[in-house]
C-alpha atoms as one frame of an Amber mdcrd trajectory, in Angstrom:
protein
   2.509  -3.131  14.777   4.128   0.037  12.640   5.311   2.334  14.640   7.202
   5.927  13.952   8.951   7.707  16.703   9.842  11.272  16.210  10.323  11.064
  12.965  11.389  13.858  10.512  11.914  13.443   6.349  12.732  16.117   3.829
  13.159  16.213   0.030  15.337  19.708  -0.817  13.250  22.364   0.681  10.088
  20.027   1.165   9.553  19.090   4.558   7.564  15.807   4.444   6.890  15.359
   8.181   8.971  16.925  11.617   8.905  14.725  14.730   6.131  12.830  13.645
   5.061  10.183  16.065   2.286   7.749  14.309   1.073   4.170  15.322  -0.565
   1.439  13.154  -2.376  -1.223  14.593  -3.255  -4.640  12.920  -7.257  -4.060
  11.722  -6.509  -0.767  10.265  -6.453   0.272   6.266  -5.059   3.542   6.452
  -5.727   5.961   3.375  -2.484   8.344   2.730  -4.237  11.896   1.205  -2.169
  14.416   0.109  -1.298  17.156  -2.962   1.274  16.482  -5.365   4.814  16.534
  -4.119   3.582  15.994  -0.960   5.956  13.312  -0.556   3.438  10.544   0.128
   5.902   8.164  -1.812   8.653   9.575   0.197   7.285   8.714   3.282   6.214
   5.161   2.173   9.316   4.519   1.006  10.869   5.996   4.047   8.723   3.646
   6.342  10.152   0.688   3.623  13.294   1.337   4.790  14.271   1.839   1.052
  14.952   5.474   2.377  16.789   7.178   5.137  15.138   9.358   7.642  16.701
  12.721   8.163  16.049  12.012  12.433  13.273   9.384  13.759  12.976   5.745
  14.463  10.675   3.584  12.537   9.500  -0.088  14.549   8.075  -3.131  13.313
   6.565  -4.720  16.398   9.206  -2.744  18.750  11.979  -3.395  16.894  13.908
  -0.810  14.508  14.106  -1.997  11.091  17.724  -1.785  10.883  17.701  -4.400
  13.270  15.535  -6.814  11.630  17.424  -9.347   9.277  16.343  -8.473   5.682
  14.393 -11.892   4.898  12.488 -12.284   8.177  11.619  -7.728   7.562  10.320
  -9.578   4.033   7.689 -11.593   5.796   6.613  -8.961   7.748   6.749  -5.670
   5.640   6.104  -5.144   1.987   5.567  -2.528  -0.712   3.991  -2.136  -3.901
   5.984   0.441  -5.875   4.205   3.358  -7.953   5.756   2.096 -11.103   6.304
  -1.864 -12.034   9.091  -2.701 -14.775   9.791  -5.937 -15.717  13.505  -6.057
 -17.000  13.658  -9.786 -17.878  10.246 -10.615 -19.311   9.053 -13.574 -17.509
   6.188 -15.892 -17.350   3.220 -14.369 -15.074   3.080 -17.721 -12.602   6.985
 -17.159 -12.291   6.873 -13.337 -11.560   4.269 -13.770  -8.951   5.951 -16.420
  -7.120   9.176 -14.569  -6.745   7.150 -12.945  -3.133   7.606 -15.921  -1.733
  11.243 -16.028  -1.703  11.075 -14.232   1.267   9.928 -17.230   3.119  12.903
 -19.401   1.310  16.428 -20.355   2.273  18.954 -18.915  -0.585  18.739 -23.175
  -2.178  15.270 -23.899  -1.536  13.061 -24.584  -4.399   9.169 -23.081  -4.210
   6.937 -26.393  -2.380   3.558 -26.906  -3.988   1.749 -24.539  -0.752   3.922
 -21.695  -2.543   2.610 -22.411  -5.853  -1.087 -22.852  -4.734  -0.471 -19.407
  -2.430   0.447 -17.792  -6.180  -1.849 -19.511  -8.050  -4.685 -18.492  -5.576
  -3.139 -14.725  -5.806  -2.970 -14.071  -9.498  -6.935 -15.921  -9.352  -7.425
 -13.562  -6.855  -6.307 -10.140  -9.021  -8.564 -12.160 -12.558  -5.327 -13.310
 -13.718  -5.646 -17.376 -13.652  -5.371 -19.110 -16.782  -2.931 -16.875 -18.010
  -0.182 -18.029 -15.939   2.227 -18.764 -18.796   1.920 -15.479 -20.613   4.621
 -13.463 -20.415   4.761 -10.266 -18.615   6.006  -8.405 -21.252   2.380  -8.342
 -23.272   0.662  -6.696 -20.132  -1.190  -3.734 -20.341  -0.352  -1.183 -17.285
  -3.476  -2.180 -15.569  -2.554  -5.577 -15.830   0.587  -5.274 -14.843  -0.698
  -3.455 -11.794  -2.632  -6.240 -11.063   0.397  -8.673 -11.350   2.369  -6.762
  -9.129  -0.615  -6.779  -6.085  -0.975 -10.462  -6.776   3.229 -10.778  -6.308
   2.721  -8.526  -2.968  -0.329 -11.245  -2.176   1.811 -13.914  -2.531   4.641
 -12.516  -0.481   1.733 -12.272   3.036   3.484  -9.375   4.743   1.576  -8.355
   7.570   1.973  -4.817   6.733   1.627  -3.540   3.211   3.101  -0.713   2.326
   0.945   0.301  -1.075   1.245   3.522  -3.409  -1.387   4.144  -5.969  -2.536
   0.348  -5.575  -5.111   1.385  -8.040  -3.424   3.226 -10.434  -4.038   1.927
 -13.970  -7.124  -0.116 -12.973 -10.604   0.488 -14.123 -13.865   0.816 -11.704
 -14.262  -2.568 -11.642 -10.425  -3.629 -11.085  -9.903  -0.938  -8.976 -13.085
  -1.980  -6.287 -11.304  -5.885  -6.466  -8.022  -4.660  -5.666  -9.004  -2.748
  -2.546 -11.790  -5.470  -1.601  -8.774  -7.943  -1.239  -6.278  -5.647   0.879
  -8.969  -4.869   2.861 -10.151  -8.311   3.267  -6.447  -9.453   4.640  -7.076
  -6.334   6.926 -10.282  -7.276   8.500  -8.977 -10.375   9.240  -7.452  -8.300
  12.243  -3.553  -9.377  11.372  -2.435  -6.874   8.650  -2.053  -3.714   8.295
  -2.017  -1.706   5.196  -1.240   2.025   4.026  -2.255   2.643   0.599  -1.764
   6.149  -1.469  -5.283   7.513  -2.858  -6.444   9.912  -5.147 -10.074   8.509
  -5.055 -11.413   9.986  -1.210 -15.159   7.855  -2.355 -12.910   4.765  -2.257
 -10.523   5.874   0.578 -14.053   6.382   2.435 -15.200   3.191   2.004 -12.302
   1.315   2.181 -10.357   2.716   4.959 -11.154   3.260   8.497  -8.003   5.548
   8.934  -6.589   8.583   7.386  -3.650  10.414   6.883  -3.081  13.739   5.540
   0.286  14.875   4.197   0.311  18.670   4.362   2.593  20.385   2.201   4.224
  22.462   5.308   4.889  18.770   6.961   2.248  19.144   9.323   0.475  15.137
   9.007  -3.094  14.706  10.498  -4.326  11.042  11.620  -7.214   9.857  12.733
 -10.714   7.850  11.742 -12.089   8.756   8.671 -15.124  10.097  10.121 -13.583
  12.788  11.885 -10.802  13.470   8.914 -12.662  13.554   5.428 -14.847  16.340
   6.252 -15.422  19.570   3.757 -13.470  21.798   6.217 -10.461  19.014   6.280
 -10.339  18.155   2.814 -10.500  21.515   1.220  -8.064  22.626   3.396  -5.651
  19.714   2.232  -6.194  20.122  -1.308  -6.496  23.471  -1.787  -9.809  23.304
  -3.893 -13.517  23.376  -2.282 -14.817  19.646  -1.839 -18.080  18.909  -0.900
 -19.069  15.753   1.403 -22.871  14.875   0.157 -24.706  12.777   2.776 -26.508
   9.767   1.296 -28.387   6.978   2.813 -25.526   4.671   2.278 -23.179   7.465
   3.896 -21.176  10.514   2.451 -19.771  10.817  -1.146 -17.175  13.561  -2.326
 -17.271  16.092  -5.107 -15.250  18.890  -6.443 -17.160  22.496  -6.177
């Protein structure tokens, strides 16, 4: 369980959130929604622990994440930046398997279940075969896709993900989501993932969360949050939720 207790974040003069009290649950693929500057990334990184809060606890189950030992937070918690660099070009079978160090001792060599858990991650994200190419030929979208498959291969329970999608085409971009949200059904993970797409967030996600740009945050089910009223409101711009046989689809007016 993710849990946030009162907490408050600001940027400068942005106010990100003010007492905000928010629970995650395992089963649930929330969908973070918000403008520009928003501070969506903040907040991820906030709930990382790569940032701290200005007041406000955040809990992984019940325990603060300052009190979690670094390695064992690992196993439990991960994120997938918005931007992937590779400094020291590397082979894509040796990038990938670096998530599992969080399951190592500081000695321990990767066992052959750590290299089938990458292999089957990279296969996973349409990388196999190409496990001794070197990262530094990747186009962005495959380098996007290296970087879920090294998030994969680190099995968090709670993934922490902003702009999974960014860089991907259609096709990459449906994969990606099908396999978070396939670890998520499974009723042990939780994920939060940064969208621009609100088709995809609604059929994806059975949560959503709505970064306003005063700091007010609305949660709930994505029924009762990606609405006309709701989503106009966010953005600032009129969108339109069409009802279809297969359910609702969103376009700009």
């Amino acid at each position: 369980m993710l849990e946030v207790k009162s907490l408050t974040v600001s940027v400068a003069s942005q106010q990100v959130c003010n007492n905000f009290n928010f629970i995650a649950r395992p089963g649930e693929f929330w969908a973070v929604l918000g403008r520009n500057g928003s501070g969506k990334t903040t907040l991820l990184h906030t709930l990382a622990g790569l940032r701290k809060a200005n007041a406000g606890q955040v809990l992984v189950d019940n325990k603060p994440l300052s009190a979690w030992p670094r390695r064992a937070l690992a196993q439990q918690l991960g994120i997938l930046l918005q931007d992937s660099e590779d400094v020291f070009p590397s082979p894509l079978l040796e990038s990938a398997l670096a998530g599992r160090h969080a399951h190592l001792n500081r000695w321990q060599e990767e066992s052959a279940e750590d290299l089938n858990i990458t292999r089957q991650a990279l296969k996973e994200m349409e990388l196999n075969g190409r496990e001794n190419l070197s990262t530094h030929v990747l186009s962005g979208g495959e380098r996007r896709r290296l970087a879920l498959a090294t998030l994969f291969t680190q099995s968090p329970n709670i993934m922490l993900l902003d702009e999974p999608i960014n860089h991907l085409d259609v096709h990459h971009q449906v994969r990606a989501l099908e396999s978070v949200a396939r670890r998520v059904h499974d009723g042990t993970h939780i994920a939060l993932a940064v969208l621009h797409d609100l088709n995809l967030a609604a059929r994806f996600c059975n949560r959503i969360m709505m970064l306003h740009d005063d700091g007010n945050i609305l949660t709930g089910p994505t029924e009762a949050l990606l609405t006309s009223e709701q989503l106009s409101q966010l953005y600032r711009h009129p969108i339109h939720a069409v009802k279809t046989a297969h359910g609702a689809y969103y376009v700009m007016g």
